[in-house]
mmCIF file of C-alpha atoms in Angstrom:
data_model
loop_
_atom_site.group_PDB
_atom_site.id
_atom_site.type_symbol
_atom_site.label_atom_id
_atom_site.label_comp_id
_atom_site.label_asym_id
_atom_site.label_seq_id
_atom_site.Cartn_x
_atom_site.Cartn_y
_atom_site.Cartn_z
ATOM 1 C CA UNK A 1 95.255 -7.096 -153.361
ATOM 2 C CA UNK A 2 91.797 -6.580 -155.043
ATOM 3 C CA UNK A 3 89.450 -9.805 -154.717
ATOM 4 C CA UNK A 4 88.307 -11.824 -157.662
ATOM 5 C CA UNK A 5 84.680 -10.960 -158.734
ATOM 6 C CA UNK A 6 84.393 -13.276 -161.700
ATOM 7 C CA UNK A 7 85.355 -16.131 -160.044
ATOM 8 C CA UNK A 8 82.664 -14.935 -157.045
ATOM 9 C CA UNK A 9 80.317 -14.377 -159.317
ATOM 10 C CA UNK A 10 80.838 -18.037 -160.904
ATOM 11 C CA UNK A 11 80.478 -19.516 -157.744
ATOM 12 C CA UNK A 12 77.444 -18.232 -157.189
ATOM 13 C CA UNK A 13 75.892 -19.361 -161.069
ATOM 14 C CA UNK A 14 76.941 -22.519 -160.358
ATOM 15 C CA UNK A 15 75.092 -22.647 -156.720
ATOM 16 C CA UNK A 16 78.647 -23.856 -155.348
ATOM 17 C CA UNK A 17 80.430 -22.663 -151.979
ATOM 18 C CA UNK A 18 84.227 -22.255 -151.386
ATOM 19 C CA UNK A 19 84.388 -26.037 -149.611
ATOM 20 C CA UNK A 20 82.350 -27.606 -152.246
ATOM 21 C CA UNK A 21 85.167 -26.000 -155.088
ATOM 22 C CA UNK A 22 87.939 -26.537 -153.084
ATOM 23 C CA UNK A 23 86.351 -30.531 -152.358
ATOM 24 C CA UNK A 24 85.584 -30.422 -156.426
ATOM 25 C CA UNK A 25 89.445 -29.716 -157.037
ATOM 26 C CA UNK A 26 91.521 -31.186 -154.757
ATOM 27 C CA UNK A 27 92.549 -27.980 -152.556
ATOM 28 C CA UNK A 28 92.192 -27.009 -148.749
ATOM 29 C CA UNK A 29 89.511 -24.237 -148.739
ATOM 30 C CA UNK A 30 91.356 -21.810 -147.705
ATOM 31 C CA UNK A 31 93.228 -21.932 -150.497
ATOM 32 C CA UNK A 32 89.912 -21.457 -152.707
ATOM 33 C CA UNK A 33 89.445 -18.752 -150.132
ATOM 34 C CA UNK A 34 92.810 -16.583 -151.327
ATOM 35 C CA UNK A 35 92.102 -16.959 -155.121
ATOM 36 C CA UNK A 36 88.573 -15.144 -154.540
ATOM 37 C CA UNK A 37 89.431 -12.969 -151.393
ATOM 38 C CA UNK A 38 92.820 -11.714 -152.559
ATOM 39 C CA UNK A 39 92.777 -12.289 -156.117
ATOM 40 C CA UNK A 40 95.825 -14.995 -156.104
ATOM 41 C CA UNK A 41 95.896 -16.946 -159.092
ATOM 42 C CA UNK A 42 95.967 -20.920 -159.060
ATOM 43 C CA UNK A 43 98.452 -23.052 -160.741
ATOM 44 C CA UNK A 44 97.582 -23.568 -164.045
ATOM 45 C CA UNK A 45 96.376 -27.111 -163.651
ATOM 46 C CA UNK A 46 93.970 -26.134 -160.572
ATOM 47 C CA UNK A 47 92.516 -23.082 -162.762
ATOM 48 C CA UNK A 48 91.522 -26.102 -165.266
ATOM 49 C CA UNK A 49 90.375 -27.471 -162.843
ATOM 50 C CA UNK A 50 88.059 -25.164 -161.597
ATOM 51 C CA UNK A 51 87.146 -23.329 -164.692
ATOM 52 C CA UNK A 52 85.811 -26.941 -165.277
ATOM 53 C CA UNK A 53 83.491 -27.582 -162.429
ATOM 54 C CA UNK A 54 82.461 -24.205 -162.808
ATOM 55 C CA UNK A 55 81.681 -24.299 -166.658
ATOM 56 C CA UNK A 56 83.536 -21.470 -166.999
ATOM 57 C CA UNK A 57 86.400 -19.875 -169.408
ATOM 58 C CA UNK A 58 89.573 -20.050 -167.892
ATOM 59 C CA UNK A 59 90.610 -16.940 -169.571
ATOM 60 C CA UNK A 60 87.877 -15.108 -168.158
ATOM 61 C CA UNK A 61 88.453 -16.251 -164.551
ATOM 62 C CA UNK A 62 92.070 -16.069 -164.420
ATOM 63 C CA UNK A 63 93.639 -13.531 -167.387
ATOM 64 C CA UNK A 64 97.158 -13.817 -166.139
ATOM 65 C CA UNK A 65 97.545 -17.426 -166.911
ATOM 66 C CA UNK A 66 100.065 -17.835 -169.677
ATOM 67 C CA UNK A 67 98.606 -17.775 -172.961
ATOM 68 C CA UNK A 68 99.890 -21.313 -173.802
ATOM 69 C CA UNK A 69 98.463 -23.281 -170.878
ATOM 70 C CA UNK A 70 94.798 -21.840 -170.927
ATOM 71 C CA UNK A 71 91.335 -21.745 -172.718
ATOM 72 C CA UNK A 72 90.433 -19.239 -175.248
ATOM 73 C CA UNK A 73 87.597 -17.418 -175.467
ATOM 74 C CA UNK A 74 86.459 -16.253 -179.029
ATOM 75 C CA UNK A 75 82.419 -16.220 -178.312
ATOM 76 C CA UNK A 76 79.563 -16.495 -176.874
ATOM 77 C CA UNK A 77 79.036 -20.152 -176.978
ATOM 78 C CA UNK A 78 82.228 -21.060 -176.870
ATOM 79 C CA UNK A 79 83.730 -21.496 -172.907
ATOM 80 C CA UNK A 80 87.396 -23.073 -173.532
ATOM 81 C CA UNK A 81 89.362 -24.669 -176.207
ATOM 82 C CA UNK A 82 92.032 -26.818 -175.297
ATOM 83 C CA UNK A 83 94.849 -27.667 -177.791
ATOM 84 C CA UNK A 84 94.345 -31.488 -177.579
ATOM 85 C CA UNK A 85 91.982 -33.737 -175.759
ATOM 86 C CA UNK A 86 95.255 -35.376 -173.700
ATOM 87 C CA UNK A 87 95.662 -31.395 -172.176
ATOM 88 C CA UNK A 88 91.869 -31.253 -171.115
ATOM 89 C CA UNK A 89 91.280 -32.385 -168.121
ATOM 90 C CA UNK A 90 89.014 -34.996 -166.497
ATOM 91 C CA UNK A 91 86.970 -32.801 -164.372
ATOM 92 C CA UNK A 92 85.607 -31.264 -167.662
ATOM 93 C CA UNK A 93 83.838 -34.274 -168.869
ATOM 94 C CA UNK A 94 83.028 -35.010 -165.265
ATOM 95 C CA UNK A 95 80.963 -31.693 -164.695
ATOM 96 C CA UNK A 96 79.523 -32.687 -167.893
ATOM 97 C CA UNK A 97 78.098 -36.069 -167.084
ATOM 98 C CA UNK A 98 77.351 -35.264 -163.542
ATOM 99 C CA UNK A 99 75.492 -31.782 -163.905
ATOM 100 C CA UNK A 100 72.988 -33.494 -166.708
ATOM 101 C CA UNK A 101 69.382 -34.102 -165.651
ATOM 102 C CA UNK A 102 67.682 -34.469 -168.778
ATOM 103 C CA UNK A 103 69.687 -35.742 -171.373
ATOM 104 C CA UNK A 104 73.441 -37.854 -171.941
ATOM 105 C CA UNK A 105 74.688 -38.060 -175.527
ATOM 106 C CA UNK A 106 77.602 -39.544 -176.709
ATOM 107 C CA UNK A 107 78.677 -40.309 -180.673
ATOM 108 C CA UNK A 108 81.966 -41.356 -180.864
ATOM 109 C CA UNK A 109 83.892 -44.711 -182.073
ATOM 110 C CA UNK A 110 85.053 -45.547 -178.997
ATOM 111 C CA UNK A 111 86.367 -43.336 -176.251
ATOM 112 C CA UNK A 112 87.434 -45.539 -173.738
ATOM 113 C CA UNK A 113 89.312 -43.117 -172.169
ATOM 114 C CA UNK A 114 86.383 -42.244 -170.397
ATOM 115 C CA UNK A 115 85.909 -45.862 -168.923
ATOM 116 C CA UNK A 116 89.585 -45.927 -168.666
ATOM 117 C CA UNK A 117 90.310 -42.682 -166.611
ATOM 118 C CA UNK A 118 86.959 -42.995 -164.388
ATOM 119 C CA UNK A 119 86.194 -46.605 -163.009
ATOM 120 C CA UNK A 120 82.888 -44.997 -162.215
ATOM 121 C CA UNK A 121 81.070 -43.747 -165.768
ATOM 122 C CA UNK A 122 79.327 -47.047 -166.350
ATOM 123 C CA UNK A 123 77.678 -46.702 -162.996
ATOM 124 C CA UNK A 124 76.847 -42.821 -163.507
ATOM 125 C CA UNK A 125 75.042 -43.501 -166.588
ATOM 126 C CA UNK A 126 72.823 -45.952 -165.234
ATOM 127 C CA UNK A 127 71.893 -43.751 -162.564
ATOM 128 C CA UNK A 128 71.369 -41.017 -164.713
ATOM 129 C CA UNK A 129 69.223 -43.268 -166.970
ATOM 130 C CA UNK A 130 67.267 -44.481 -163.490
ATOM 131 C CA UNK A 131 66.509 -40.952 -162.621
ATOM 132 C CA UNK A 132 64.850 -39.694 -165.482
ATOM 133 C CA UNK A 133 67.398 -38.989 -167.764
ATOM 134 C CA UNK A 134 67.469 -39.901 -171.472
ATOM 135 C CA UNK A 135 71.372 -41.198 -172.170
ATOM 136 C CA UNK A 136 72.259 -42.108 -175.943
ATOM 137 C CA UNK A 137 75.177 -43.744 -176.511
ATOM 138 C CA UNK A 138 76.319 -44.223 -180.330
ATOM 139 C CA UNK A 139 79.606 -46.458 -181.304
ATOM 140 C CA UNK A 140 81.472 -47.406 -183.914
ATOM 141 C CA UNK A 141 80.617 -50.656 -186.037
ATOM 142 C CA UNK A 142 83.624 -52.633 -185.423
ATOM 143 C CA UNK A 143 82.770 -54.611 -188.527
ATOM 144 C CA UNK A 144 82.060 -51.500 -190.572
ATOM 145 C CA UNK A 145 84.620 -51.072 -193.391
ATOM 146 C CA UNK A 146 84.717 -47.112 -191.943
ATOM 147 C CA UNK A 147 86.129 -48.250 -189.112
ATOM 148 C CA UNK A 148 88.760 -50.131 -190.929
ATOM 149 C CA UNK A 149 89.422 -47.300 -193.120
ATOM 150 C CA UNK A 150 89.454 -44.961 -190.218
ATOM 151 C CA UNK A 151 92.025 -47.061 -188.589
ATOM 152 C CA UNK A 152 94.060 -46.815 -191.679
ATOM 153 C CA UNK A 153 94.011 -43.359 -191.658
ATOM 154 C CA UNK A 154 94.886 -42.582 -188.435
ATOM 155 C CA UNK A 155 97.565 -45.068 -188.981
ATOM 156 C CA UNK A 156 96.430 -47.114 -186.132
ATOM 157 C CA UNK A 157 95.427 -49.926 -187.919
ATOM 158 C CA UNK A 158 93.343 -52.579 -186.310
ATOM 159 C CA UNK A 159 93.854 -50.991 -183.335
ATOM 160 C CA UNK A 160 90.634 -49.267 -183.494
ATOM 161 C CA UNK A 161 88.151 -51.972 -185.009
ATOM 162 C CA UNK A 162 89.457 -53.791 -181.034
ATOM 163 C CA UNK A 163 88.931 -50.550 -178.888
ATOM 164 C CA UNK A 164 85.014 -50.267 -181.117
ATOM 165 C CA UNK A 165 84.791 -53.978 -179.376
ATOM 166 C CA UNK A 166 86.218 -53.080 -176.197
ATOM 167 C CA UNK A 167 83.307 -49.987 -176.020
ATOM 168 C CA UNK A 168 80.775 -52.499 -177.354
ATOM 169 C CA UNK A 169 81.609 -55.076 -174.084
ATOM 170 C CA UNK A 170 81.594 -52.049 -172.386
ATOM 171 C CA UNK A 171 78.488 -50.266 -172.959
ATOM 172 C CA UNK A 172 76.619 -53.654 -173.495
ATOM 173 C CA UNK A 173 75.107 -53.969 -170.100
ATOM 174 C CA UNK A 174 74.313 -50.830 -169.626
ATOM 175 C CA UNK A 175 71.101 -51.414 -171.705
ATOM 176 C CA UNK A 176 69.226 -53.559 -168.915
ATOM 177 C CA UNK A 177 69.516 -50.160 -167.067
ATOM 178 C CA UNK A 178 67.434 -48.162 -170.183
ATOM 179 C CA UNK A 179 70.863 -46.390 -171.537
ATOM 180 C CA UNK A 180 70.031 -46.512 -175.322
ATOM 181 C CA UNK A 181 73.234 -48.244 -176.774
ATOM 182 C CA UNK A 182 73.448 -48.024 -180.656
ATOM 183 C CA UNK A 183 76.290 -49.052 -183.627
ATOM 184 C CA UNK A 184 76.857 -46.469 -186.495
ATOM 185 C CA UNK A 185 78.933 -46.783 -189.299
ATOM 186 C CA UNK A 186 78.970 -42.767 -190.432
ATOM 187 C CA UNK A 187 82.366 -41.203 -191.188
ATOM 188 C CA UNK A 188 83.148 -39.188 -187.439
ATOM 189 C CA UNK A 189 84.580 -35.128 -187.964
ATOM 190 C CA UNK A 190 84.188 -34.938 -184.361
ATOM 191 C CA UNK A 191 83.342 -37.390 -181.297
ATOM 192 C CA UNK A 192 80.151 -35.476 -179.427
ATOM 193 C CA UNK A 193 79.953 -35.821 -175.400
ATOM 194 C CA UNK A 194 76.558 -33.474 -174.965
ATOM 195 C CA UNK A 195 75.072 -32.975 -171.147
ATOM 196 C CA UNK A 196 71.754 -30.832 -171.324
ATOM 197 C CA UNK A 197 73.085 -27.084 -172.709
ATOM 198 C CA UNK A 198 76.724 -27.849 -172.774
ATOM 199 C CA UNK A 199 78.836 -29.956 -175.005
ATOM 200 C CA UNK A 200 82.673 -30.971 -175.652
ATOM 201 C CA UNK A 201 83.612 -31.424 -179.356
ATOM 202 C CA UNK A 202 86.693 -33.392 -179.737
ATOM 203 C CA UNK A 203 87.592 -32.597 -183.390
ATOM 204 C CA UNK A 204 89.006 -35.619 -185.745
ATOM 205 C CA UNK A 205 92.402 -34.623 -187.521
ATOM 206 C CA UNK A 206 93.249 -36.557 -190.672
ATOM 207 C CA UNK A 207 95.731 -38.892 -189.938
ATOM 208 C CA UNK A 208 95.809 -38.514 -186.319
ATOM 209 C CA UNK A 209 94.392 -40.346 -183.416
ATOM 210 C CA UNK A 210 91.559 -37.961 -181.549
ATOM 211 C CA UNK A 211 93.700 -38.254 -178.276
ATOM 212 C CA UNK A 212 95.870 -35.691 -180.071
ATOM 213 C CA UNK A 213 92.815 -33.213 -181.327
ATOM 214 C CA UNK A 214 91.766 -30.263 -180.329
ATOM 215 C CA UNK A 215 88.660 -30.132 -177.701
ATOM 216 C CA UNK A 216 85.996 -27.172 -177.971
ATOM 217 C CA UNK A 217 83.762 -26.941 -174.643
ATOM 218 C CA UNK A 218 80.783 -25.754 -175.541
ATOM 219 C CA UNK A 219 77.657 -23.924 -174.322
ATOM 220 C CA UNK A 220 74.302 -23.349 -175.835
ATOM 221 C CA UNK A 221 73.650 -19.778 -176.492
ATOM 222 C CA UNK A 222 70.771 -19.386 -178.473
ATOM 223 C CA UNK A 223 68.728 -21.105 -181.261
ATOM 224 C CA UNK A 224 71.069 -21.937 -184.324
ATOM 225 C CA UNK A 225 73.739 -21.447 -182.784
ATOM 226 C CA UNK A 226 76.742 -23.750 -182.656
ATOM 227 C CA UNK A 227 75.599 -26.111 -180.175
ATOM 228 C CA UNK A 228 73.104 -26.506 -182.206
ATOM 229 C CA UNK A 229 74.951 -27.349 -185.261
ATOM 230 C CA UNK A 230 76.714 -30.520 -183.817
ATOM 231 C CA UNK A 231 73.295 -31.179 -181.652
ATOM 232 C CA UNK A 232 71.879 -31.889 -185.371
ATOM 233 C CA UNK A 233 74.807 -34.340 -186.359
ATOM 234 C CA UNK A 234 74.609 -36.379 -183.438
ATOM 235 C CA UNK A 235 70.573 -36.896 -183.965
ATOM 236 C CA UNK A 236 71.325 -37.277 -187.786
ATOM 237 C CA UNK A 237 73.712 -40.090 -187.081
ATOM 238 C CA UNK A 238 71.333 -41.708 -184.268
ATOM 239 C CA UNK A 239 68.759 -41.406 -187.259
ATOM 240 C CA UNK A 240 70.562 -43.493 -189.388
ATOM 241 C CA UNK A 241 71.978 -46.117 -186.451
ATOM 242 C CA UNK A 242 70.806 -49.196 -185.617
ATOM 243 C CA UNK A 243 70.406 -50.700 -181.711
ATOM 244 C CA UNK A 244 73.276 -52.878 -180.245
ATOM 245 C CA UNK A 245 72.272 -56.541 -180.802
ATOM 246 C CA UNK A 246 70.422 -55.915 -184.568
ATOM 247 C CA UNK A 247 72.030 -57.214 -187.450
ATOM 248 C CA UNK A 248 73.094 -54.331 -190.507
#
């Protein structure tokens, strides 16, 4: 059986080794070692795995996958699309956070499924912040009347006015380690989680929560481009925000 080229050639983009994947995922090596050696394809939550850590389409990697479990690739800047945010997995905003050097930004209400799923984020944005690294953070007004309405719509109710002030107690502290922590009260179309060139859009759905919307992994292509496009929204919205602690 013919080796896998792509996924040897994505190794070596990403500067990884076959222990270093196989650590990344949760696999013996020499199981890493069969999917690029003999071509063997993962199960389909490894693949996400890896595609992840390798910021890589899954389709591309791994064709054979069934159509309903994978990625899709319909251009240049966009790696994977994943039918809802629950389906993505973990490693993908891991790889985000972790491979930034330069710059962190988040605009979202809440998403404290990040805090939730990794008892770790807090800490890896400070040290990002300590080593150079520019992290915005932008949050829902719990006492905005758009958060109230937003909670209405997504029939959630108050719900999501207490998970803004859950993300608020959160995030709080993180500002004595220089991670810039603002409130916004815009109307969200999508929650932004942007790490230097690449970016995962988690797309608002009109009367449904964002755990159940789609997810669009980005990565910048070219000026203009797509990346781009929601790059611009989340600096709009930090335009128009106002730092954790100030009064409206």
């Amino acid at each position: 059986m013919a080796g896998n080229e792509r996924l040897r050639s994505a190794l070596l983009t990403a500067g990884l080794n076959v222990r270093q994947l196989a650590e990344a995922v949760g696999v013996d090596p020499k199981t890493v070692e069969r999917w690029v050696n003999t071509g063997r394809t993962p199960h389909p939550r490894m693949a996400h795995r890896a595609a992840a850590v390798l910021r890589e389409d899954l389709t591309h990697l791994w064709p054979a996958i069934e159509q309903g479990r994978r990625g899709h690739r319909t251009g240049h800047e966009l790696i994977a699309v994943y039918p809802t945010r629950a389906t993505a997995p973990l490693e993908l905003w891991r790889v985000l956070f972790e491979r930034a050097r330069t710059h962190i930004g988040i605009l979202v209400y809440a998403a404290n499924f990040l805090h939730e799923s990794w008892p770790g984020f807090s800490e890896l944005l400070a040290a990002k912040s300590g080593d150079g690294c520019r992290v915005r953070v932008l949050l829902g007004d719990p006492d905005s009347p758009v958060i109230t309405a937003r909670g209405e719509e997504e029939r959630y109710g108050h719900g999501i006015e207490s998970r803004c002030r859950v993300a608020v107690m959160r995030y709080r502290p993180l500002a004595a380690s220089g991670v810039e922590v603002r409130l916004h009260d815009t109307t969200l179309y999508n929650s932004l989680f942007a790490g230097d060139d690449h970016m995962i859009v988690n797309a608002h759905v009109f009367g449904m929560n964002a755990y159940g919307a789609p997810v669009y992994h980005l990565r910048r292509g070219g000026e203009g481009g797509l990346f781009d496009v929601y790059a611009a929204s989340l600096d709009a919205v930090w335009e128009r925000s106002r730092p954790l602690g100030e009064g409206p």
